PDB file of C-alpha atoms in Angstrom:
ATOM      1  CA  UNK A 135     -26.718 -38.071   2.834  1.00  0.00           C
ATOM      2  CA  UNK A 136     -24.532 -35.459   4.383  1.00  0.00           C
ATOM      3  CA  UNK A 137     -20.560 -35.283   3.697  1.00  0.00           C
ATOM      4  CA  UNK A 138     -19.950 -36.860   7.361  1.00  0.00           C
ATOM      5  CA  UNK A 139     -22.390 -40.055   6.982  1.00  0.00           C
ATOM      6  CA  UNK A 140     -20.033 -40.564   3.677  1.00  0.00           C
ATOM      7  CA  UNK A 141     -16.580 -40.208   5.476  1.00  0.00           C
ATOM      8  CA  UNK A 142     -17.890 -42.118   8.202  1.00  0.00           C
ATOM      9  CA  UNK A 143     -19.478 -45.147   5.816  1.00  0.00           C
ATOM     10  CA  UNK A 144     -16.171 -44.762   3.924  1.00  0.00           C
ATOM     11  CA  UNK A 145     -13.930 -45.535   7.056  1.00  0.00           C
ATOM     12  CA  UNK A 146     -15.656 -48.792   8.086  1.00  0.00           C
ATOM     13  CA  UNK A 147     -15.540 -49.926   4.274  1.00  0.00           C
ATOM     14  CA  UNK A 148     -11.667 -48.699   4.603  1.00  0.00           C
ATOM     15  CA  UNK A 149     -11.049 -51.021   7.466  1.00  0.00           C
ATOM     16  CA  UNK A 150     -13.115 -53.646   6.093  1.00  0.00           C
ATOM     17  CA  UNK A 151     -10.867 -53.890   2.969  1.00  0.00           C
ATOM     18  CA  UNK A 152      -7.478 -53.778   4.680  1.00  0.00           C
ATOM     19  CA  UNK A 153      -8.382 -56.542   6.949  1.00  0.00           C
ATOM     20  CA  UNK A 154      -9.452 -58.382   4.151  1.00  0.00           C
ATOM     21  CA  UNK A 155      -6.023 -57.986   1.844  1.00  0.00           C
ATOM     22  CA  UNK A 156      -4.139 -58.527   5.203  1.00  0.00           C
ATOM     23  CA  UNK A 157      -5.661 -61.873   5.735  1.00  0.00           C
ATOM     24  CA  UNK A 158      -5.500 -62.898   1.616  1.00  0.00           C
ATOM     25  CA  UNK A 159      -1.790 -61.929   1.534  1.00  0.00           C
ATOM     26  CA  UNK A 160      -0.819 -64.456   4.626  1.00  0.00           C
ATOM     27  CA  UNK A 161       0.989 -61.759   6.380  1.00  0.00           C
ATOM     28  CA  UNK A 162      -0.773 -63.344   9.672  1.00  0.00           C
ATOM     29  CA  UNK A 163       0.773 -66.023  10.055  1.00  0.00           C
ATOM     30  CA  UNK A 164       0.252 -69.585   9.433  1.00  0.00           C
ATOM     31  CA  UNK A 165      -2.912 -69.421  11.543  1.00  0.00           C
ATOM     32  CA  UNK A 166      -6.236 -69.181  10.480  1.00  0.00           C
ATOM     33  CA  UNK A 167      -6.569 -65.429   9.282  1.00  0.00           C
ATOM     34  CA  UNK A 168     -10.098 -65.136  10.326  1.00  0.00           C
ATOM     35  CA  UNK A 169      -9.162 -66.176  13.991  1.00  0.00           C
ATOM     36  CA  UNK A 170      -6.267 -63.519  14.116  1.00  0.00           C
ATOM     37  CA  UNK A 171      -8.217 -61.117  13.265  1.00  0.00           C
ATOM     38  CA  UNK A 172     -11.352 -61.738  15.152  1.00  0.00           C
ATOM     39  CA  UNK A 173      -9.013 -62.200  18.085  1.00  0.00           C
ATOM     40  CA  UNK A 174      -7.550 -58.622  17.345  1.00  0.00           C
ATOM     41  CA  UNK A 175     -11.202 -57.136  17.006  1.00  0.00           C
ATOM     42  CA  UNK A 176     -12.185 -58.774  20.289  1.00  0.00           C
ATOM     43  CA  UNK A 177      -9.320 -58.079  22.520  1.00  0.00           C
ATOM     44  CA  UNK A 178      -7.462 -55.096  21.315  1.00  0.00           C
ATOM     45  CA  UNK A 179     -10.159 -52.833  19.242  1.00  0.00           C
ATOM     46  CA  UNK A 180     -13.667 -53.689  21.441  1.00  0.00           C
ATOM     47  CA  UNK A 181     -11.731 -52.481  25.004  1.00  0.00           C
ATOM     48  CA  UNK A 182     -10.473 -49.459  23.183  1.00  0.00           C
ATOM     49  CA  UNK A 183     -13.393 -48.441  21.882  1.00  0.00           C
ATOM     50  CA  UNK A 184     -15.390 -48.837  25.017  1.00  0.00           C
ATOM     51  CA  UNK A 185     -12.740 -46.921  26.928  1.00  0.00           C
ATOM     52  CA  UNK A 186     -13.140 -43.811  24.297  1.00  0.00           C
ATOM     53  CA  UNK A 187     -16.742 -43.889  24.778  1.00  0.00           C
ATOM     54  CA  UNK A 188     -16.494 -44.066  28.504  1.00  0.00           C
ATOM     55  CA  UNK A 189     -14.013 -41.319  28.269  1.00  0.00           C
ATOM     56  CA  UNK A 190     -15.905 -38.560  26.007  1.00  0.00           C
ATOM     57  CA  UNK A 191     -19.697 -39.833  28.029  1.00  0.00           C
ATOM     58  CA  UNK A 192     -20.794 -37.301  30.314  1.00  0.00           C
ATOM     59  CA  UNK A 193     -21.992 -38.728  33.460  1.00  0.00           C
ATOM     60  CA  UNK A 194     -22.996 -35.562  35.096  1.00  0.00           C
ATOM     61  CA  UNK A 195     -26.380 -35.212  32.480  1.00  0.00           C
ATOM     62  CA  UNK A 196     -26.725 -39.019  32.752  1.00  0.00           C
ATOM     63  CA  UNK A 197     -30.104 -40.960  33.364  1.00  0.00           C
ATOM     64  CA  UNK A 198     -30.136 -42.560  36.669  1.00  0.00           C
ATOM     65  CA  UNK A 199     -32.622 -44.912  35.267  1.00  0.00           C
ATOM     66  CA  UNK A 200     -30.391 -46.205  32.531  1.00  0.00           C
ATOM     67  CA  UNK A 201     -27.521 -46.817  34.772  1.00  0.00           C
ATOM     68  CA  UNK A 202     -30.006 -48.681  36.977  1.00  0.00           C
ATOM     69  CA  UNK A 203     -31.587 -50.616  34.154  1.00  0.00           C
ATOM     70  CA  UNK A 204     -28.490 -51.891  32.691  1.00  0.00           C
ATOM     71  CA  UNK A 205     -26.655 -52.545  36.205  1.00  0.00           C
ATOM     72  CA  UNK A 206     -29.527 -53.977  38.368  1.00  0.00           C
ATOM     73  CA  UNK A 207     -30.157 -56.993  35.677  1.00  0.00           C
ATOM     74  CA  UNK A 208     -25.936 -56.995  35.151  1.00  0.00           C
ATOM     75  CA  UNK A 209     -25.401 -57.502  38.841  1.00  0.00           C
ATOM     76  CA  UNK A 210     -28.256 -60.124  39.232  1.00  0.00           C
ATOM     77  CA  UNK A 211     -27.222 -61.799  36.705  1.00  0.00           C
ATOM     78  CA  UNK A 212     -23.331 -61.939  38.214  1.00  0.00           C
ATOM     79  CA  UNK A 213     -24.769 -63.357  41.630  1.00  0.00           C
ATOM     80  CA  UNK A 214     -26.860 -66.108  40.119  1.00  0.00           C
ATOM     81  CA  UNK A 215     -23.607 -67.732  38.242  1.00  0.00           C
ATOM     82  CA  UNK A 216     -21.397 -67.505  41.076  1.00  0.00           C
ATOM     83  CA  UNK A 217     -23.995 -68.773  43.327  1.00  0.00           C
ATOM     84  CA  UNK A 218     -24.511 -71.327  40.818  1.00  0.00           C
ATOM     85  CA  UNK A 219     -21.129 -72.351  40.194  1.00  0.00           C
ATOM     86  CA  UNK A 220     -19.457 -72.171  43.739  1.00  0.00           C
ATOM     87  CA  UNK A 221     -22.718 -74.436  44.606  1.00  0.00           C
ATOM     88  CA  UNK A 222     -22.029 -76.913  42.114  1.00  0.00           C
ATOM     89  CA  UNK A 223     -18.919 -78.362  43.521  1.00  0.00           C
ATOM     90  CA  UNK A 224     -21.094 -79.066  46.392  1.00  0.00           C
ATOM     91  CA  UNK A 225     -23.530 -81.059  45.255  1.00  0.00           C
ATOM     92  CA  UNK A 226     -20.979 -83.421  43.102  1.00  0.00           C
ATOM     93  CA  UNK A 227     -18.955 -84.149  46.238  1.00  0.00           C
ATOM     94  CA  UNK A 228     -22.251 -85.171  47.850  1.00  0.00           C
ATOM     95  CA  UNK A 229     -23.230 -87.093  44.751  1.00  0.00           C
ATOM     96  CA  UNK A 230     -19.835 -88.730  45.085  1.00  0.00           C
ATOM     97  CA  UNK A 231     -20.018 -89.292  48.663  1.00  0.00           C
ATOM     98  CA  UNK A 232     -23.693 -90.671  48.015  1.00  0.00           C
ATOM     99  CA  UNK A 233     -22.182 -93.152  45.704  1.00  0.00           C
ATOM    100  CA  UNK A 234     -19.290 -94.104  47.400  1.00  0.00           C
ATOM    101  CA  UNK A 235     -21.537 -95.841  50.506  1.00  0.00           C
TER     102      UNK A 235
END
């Protein structure tokens, strides 16, 4: 394994650690640890991440066809749930209306 694969591997067992004596010492609160810290992974970590990839990707030598791959089935997707749920009011005031006569 080369020297960077180690410091790499290293890191994420680093982090792994200190999130794990953080939450055994009760320094997060009263809470459940695992929640604090899942909640920190999820909304502070995962958008920073994705904003450093998006920042160092170069979209000049980009496939079209992955960009069209991911957003064609992504943007489907979107219009079937909001088609879905802005229908579904719909139908339960006419299933109320149906009941009320």
């Amino acid at each position: 394994m080369s020297a960077l694969v180690l410091i790499k591997l290293f890191a994420i067992f680093a982090v792994v650690a200190i999130g794990w004596a953080v939450a055994r010492s009760g320094r997060l609160g009263a809470g459940d640890a695992s929640r604090v810290l899942s909640g920190a992974a999820f909304y502070i970590f995962v958008p920073a991440l994705l904003f450093r990839t998006s920042a160092r990707t170069d979209f000049a030598r980009l496939d079209p066809r992955i960009v069209v791959a991911f957003f064609v089935p992504t943007v489907a997707m979107l219009l079937v749930v909001y088609a879905t749920l802005r229908l579904a009011p719909r139908r339960a005031r006419r299933r109320r209306r149906g009941a009320e006569r």
